[in-house]
Amino acid sequence: MVASKRKVKGRTPGLLSHTRSPHLVTNKSKPGLSAKTTASIIRTHHQLQKAHAQAVKSGDQAKAAEIQKQIEANGGLKKYQVASITGQSAERGGDSSRVLVDWLEELRLPGAKKGKGADDGDQSVSRCVYDLLEVGALSTTNACSQRRYLSVTRIDLNSQSPGIQQQDFMARPLPKSDDDRFDIISLSLVLNYVPDAEGRGEMLKRTCQFLRATAEDASERPTPCLFFVLPAPCLTNSRYLDRPRLARIMESLGYVLLRDKVTSKLVYQLWKWTGKPQGKPQKFAKVEVNPGPKRNNFCVVLK
Ligand SMILES: C[S@@+](CC[C@H](N)C(=O)[O-])C[C@H]1O[C@@H](n2cnc3c(N)ncnc32)[C@H](O)[C@@H]1O
């Protein structure tokens, strides 16, 4: 059966190829880029990245080089980032770090107060500042950057501003002491950028090395914690991953779920790191958990 144009247009929402990061505020958007164009740039970039990772994995250097050329011909990471910013609108969710700060405030992180610089003049709390590592940062003015109780270190594979270090989180030198660790790590729409399942598992594992251990007297606090955002279909419509399986993966690394929010487009989660993995170290292979023809193949493998 040939799918009609209308059917293609009225897309199946659960397919990853139809998602994009819909939460960046577009007040500064370039009006020239239509939603369709930005979605297409993002989708193509993800597909090519994935094909490139597969070619590298299979040792096909010629194919990898060819795909790399295509990635560059399509504008590369730079164009993808522009599309990520310009293709989004506040009505579609806005800045995801608003969810993070709302949760930190709701969970009564000591010193965390609502609003910009809300701890000004409050003598009753000694000033608490928490170190946040924002991986995959595209902005220096989002909600988490506007809280005085957060000191934000921003990194991205391609820095768009002097306030963002150009750095691959996977190549960031491992901490030598707690001075190099963080209270909070944010991976907003970053895990799904990683083109292969093993790489995603490695990224999750690596977060544990960058978080400060919980002090004995601070067990009620939400920190140290990991905030992440994923396109909803990664967890709601994947053959290989759903929320229970992700929870088992995270718990095996020592995380416990504090907050979880699912919208039609995105899943937001906040995980506290206990420093104590539950049980023996576990491996998670690529296992089908949700069979079905209209599902995507998003997967996290932990070796
Ligand atoms: C879709 S954008 C998301 C940006 C922003 N966090 C958001 O929520 O809108 C993904 C960003 O993650 C960055 N990224 C992906 N893997 C990364 C890594 N290993 N280290 C640093 N940045 C990374 C990419 O360069 C890209 O700018």
Coordinates of C-alpha atoms and ligand atoms in Angstrom, one line a residue:
M1 CA 0.0 0.0 0.0
V2 CA 1.3 3.4 -0.9
A3 CA 1.0 6.0 1.9
S4 CA -0.9 9.0 0.8
K5 CA 0.7 12.4 1.2
R6 CA -1.8 13.4 3.8
K7 CA -0.9 10.3 5.8
V8 CA 2.7 11.2 5.7
K9 CA 1.9 14.8 6.8
G10 CA -0.3 13.6 9.7
R11 CA 2.8 11.8 11.1
T12 CA 2.8 9.1 13.7
P13 CA 3.8 11.1 16.8
G14 CA 5.8 8.2 18.4
L15 CA 8.4 7.9 15.7
L16 CA 11.7 9.5 16.7
S17 CA 12.3 10.8 13.2
H18 CA 9.3 13.1 13.8
T19 CA 10.5 14.6 16.9
R20 CA 12.7 17.6 17.7
S21 CA 13.7 19.5 20.7
P22 CA 10.6 21.6 21.2
H23 CA 11.5 23.7 24.2
L24 CA 13.8 26.5 23.2
V25 CA 12.3 29.9 23.2
T26 CA 12.1 31.5 19.8
N27 CA 11.9 35.1 20.6
K28 CA 15.1 35.5 18.8
S29 CA 14.2 33.1 16.0
K30 CA 15.1 33.8 12.4
P31 CA 11.6 34.0 10.9
G32 CA 13.0 32.6 7.6
L33 CA 13.2 29.0 8.9
S34 CA 9.9 27.2 8.9
A35 CA 9.0 24.6 11.5
K36 CA 9.1 22.0 8.7
T37 CA 12.6 23.1 7.6
T38 CA 14.1 23.0 11.1
A39 CA 12.5 19.6 11.8
S40 CA 14.0 18.3 8.6
I41 CA 17.5 19.7 9.5
I42 CA 17.4 18.1 12.9
R43 CA 16.1 14.8 11.6
T44 CA 18.6 14.6 8.8
H45 CA 21.5 15.4 11.2
H46 CA 20.5 12.7 13.7
Q47 CA 20.1 10.1 10.9
L48 CA 23.5 11.0 9.4
Q49 CA 25.2 11.0 12.8
K50 CA 23.7 7.5 13.4
A51 CA 24.8 6.2 10.0
H52 CA 28.3 7.7 10.6
A53 CA 28.6 5.9 14.0
Q54 CA 27.6 2.6 12.4
A55 CA 30.1 3.0 9.6
V56 CA 32.9 3.8 12.1
K57 CA 31.8 0.8 14.2
S58 CA 31.9 -1.5 11.3
G59 CA 35.4 -0.3 10.3
D60 CA 34.1 1.1 6.9
Q61 CA 36.3 4.3 6.8
A62 CA 35.4 5.2 3.3
K63 CA 31.7 5.2 4.1
A64 CA 32.3 7.1 7.3
A65 CA 34.2 9.8 5.4
E66 CA 31.5 10.0 2.8
I67 CA 28.8 10.4 5.5
Q68 CA 30.9 13.0 7.3
K69 CA 31.0 15.0 4.0
Q70 CA 27.2 14.8 3.8
I71 CA 27.0 16.0 7.4
E72 CA 29.1 19.0 6.6
A73 CA 27.3 19.6 3.3
N74 CA 24.1 19.8 5.4
G75 CA 25.7 22.5 7.6
G76 CA 26.9 20.2 10.3
L77 CA 26.4 20.7 14.0
K78 CA 26.3 24.5 13.7
K79 CA 23.2 24.4 11.5
Y80 CA 21.7 21.7 13.7
Q81 CA 22.1 24.0 16.7
V82 CA 20.6 26.9 14.9
A83 CA 17.7 24.7 13.9
S84 CA 17.4 23.5 17.5
I85 CA 17.0 27.1 18.6
T86 CA 15.0 28.6 15.8
G87 CA 12.7 25.7 15.3
Q88 CA 11.2 25.9 18.8
S89 CA 8.7 28.0 20.4
A90 CA 7.7 29.0 23.9
E91 CA 4.2 27.6 23.3
R92 CA 5.8 24.2 22.7
G93 CA 7.4 24.0 26.1
G94 CA 10.0 26.8 26.3
D95 CA 13.3 26.4 28.1
S96 CA 13.6 23.0 29.7
S97 CA 15.7 24.3 32.5
R98 CA 12.6 25.9 33.9
V99 CA 11.4 22.5 34.8
L100 CA 14.7 21.8 36.6
V101 CA 14.6 25.0 38.7
D102 CA 11.0 24.5 39.5
W103 CA 11.7 21.0 40.8
L104 CA 14.8 22.1 42.8
E105 CA 12.6 24.7 44.5
E106 CA 9.7 22.4 45.0
L107 CA 12.1 19.8 46.5
R108 CA 13.3 22.5 48.9
L109 CA 16.9 22.5 48.0
P110 CA 18.3 24.7 50.8
G111 CA 18.7 28.3 49.6
A112 CA 16.8 27.7 46.4
K113 CA 14.1 30.3 46.0
K114 CA 11.7 31.1 43.3
G115 CA 12.5 33.8 40.8
K116 CA 15.6 35.6 39.5
G117 CA 18.1 36.3 42.3
A118 CA 15.3 35.6 44.8
D119 CA 17.7 35.1 47.7
D120 CA 18.7 38.7 47.6
G121 CA 18.5 40.3 51.0
D122 CA 17.4 37.2 52.8
Q123 CA 19.5 37.1 55.9
S124 CA 17.8 33.9 57.3
V125 CA 19.7 31.6 55.0
S126 CA 23.4 31.5 54.5
R127 CA 24.0 31.8 50.8
C128 CA 24.0 28.4 49.2
V129 CA 25.4 28.0 45.8
Y130 CA 25.2 24.7 43.9
D131 CA 27.5 23.8 41.0
L132 CA 25.6 22.8 37.9
L133 CA 27.2 21.3 34.8
E134 CA 25.1 22.0 31.8
V135 CA 26.1 19.6 29.0
G136 CA 24.9 20.6 25.6
A137 CA 24.4 24.2 26.5
L138 CA 23.0 26.5 23.8
S139 CA 22.1 29.5 26.0
T140 CA 23.7 31.5 28.8
T141 CA 20.4 33.2 29.7
N142 CA 18.0 30.2 30.3
A143 CA 16.3 29.8 33.7
C144 CA 19.1 27.8 35.3
S145 CA 21.5 30.6 34.4
Q146 CA 19.2 33.1 36.2
R147 CA 19.2 31.6 39.6
R148 CA 21.7 33.0 42.1
Y149 CA 21.8 29.6 43.9
L150 CA 23.2 28.0 40.8
S151 CA 26.7 28.4 39.5
V152 CA 26.6 27.1 36.0
T153 CA 29.4 25.6 34.0
R154 CA 28.3 25.2 30.4
I155 CA 29.8 22.9 27.8
D156 CA 28.9 22.0 24.2
L157 CA 30.6 20.2 21.3
N158 CA 30.2 23.5 19.5
S159 CA 30.2 26.6 21.6
Q160 CA 27.8 29.3 20.5
S161 CA 29.0 31.9 23.1
P162 CA 32.0 32.8 25.2
G163 CA 30.0 31.6 28.3
I164 CA 29.9 28.1 26.9
Q165 CA 33.1 26.0 26.8
Q166 CA 33.7 24.0 23.7
Q167 CA 34.1 20.5 25.1
D168 CA 32.9 17.0 24.7
F169 CA 31.6 15.7 28.0
M170 CA 33.0 12.3 27.1
A171 CA 36.5 13.8 26.9
R172 CA 36.2 16.1 29.9
P173 CA 39.1 15.2 32.2
L174 CA 37.9 13.1 35.1
P175 CA 37.7 14.9 38.4
K176 CA 40.7 14.7 40.7
S177 CA 38.8 16.0 43.8
D178 CA 35.3 17.3 44.8
D179 CA 36.4 20.7 43.5
D180 CA 36.0 19.3 40.0
R181 CA 32.7 17.7 40.7
F182 CA 29.2 19.1 40.6
D183 CA 26.0 19.1 42.6
I184 CA 23.8 18.9 39.5
I185 CA 24.3 17.7 35.9
S186 CA 21.9 18.6 33.1
L187 CA 21.6 16.5 30.0
S188 CA 18.8 18.2 28.2
L189 CA 18.2 16.6 24.8
V190 CA 21.8 15.4 24.8
L191 CA 21.5 11.7 25.4
N192 CA 19.4 11.3 22.2
Y193 CA 22.1 13.2 20.3
V194 CA 24.6 10.4 21.0
P195 CA 24.3 8.2 17.9
D196 CA 24.7 4.8 19.4
A197 CA 23.3 2.8 22.3
E198 CA 26.6 2.0 24.0
G199 CA 27.6 5.6 23.8
R200 CA 24.4 6.6 25.7
G201 CA 25.2 4.0 28.4
E202 CA 28.7 5.4 28.7
M203 CA 27.4 8.9 29.0
L204 CA 25.0 7.9 31.8
K205 CA 27.8 6.0 33.6
R206 CA 30.2 8.9 33.3
T207 CA 27.7 11.3 35.0
C208 CA 28.3 9.4 38.3
Q209 CA 32.0 10.3 38.2
F210 CA 31.2 14.0 38.0
L211 CA 28.7 14.2 40.9
R212 CA 29.7 15.1 44.5
A213 CA 28.8 12.4 47.0
T214 CA 25.9 13.2 49.4
A215 CA 26.9 14.4 52.8
E216 CA 25.6 12.3 55.7
D217 CA 23.5 15.2 57.0
A218 CA 22.1 16.0 53.6
S219 CA 20.2 12.9 52.7
E220 CA 17.0 14.8 52.4
R221 CA 18.4 17.0 49.7
P222 CA 17.7 16.5 46.1
T223 CA 21.4 16.9 45.3
P224 CA 23.6 15.4 43.9
C225 CA 21.3 14.9 40.9
L226 CA 21.0 14.4 37.2
F227 CA 18.4 16.2 35.2
F228 CA 17.6 14.9 31.8
V229 CA 15.2 15.6 29.0
L230 CA 14.5 13.2 26.1
P231 CA 12.1 13.3 23.2
A232 CA 9.1 11.5 24.6
P233 CA 9.1 8.7 22.0
C234 CA 12.5 7.6 23.2
L235 CA 10.7 6.2 26.3
T236 CA 7.1 6.0 25.2
N237 CA 7.5 4.3 21.8
S238 CA 10.8 2.6 21.6
R239 CA 11.2 -1.2 20.9
Y240 CA 14.2 -1.3 23.3
L241 CA 13.5 1.2 26.0
D242 CA 10.7 2.2 28.3
R243 CA 10.5 4.0 31.6
P244 CA 10.7 0.8 33.7
R245 CA 13.8 -0.4 31.8
L246 CA 15.4 3.0 32.0
A247 CA 14.7 3.0 35.8
R248 CA 16.5 -0.3 36.2
I249 CA 19.4 1.1 34.3
M250 CA 19.5 4.2 36.4
E251 CA 19.1 2.3 39.7
S252 CA 21.9 0.0 38.7
L253 CA 24.1 3.1 38.6
G254 CA 22.9 4.3 42.0
Y255 CA 20.2 6.8 40.9
V256 CA 16.8 7.1 42.4
L257 CA 14.0 8.9 40.6
L258 CA 12.8 12.1 42.3
R259 CA 10.7 13.7 39.6
D260 CA 9.2 12.6 36.2
K261 CA 7.1 14.6 33.8
V262 CA 5.9 13.5 30.4
T263 CA 4.4 15.8 27.8
S264 CA 3.3 14.9 24.3
K265 CA 6.8 15.9 23.1
L266 CA 9.3 15.4 25.9
V267 CA 10.1 13.4 29.0
Y268 CA 11.8 15.2 31.9
Q269 CA 13.4 13.3 34.7
L270 CA 15.3 14.3 37.9
W271 CA 17.5 11.5 39.4
K272 CA 19.2 11.7 42.7
W273 CA 22.6 10.0 42.8
T274 CA 23.0 8.0 46.0
G275 CA 26.5 6.9 45.3
K276 CA 25.4 3.4 46.0
P277 CA 24.4 1.3 43.0
Q278 CA 21.6 -1.1 43.9
G279 CA 23.0 -4.7 43.9
K280 CA 25.9 -5.9 41.8
P281 CA 27.0 -4.0 38.7
Q282 CA 24.6 -5.0 35.9
K283 CA 24.8 -5.1 32.2
F284 CA 21.9 -4.0 30.0
A285 CA 22.0 -5.4 26.4
K286 CA 19.8 -4.5 23.5
V287 CA 16.6 -6.3 24.4
E288 CA 13.2 -5.8 22.8
V289 CA 10.7 -4.7 25.4
N290 CA 8.0 -3.3 23.1
P291 CA 7.7 -5.1 19.8
G292 CA 5.7 -3.5 17.1
P293 CA 6.1 -2.2 13.5
K294 CA 5.6 1.5 14.2
R295 CA 8.1 1.8 17.0
N296 CA 11.5 3.5 17.0
N297 CA 14.9 1.8 17.9
F298 CA 16.1 4.2 20.7
C299 CA 18.1 2.1 23.1
V300 CA 20.6 2.5 25.9
V301 CA 23.1 -0.3 26.4
L302 CA 25.2 -0.6 29.6
K303 CA 28.3 -2.8 29.4
Ligands
LIG1 C1 19.4 19.4 20.8 S1 20.7 20.3 21.4 C2 20.0 20.6 23.0 C3 20.5 21.8 23.6 C4 19.9 22.2 24.9 N1 20.5 21.5 26.0 C5 18.4 22.1 24.9 O1 17.9 21.4 25.8 O2 17.8 22.6 24.1 C6 21.9 19.1 21.8 C7 23.3 19.7 22.1 O3 24.1 18.7 22.8 C8 25.4 18.9 22.4 N2 26.1 17.7 22.8 C9 25.9 16.4 22.3 N3 26.8 15.5 22.8 C10 27.6 16.3 23.6 C11 28.7 15.9 24.4 N4 29.2 14.7 24.4 N5 29.4 16.9 25.1 C12 28.9 18.2 25.0 N6 27.8 18.6 24.3 C13 27.2 17.6 23.6 C14 25.3 19.1 20.9 O4 26.5 19.8 20.4 C15 24.1 20.0 20.8 O5 24.4 21.4 20.9

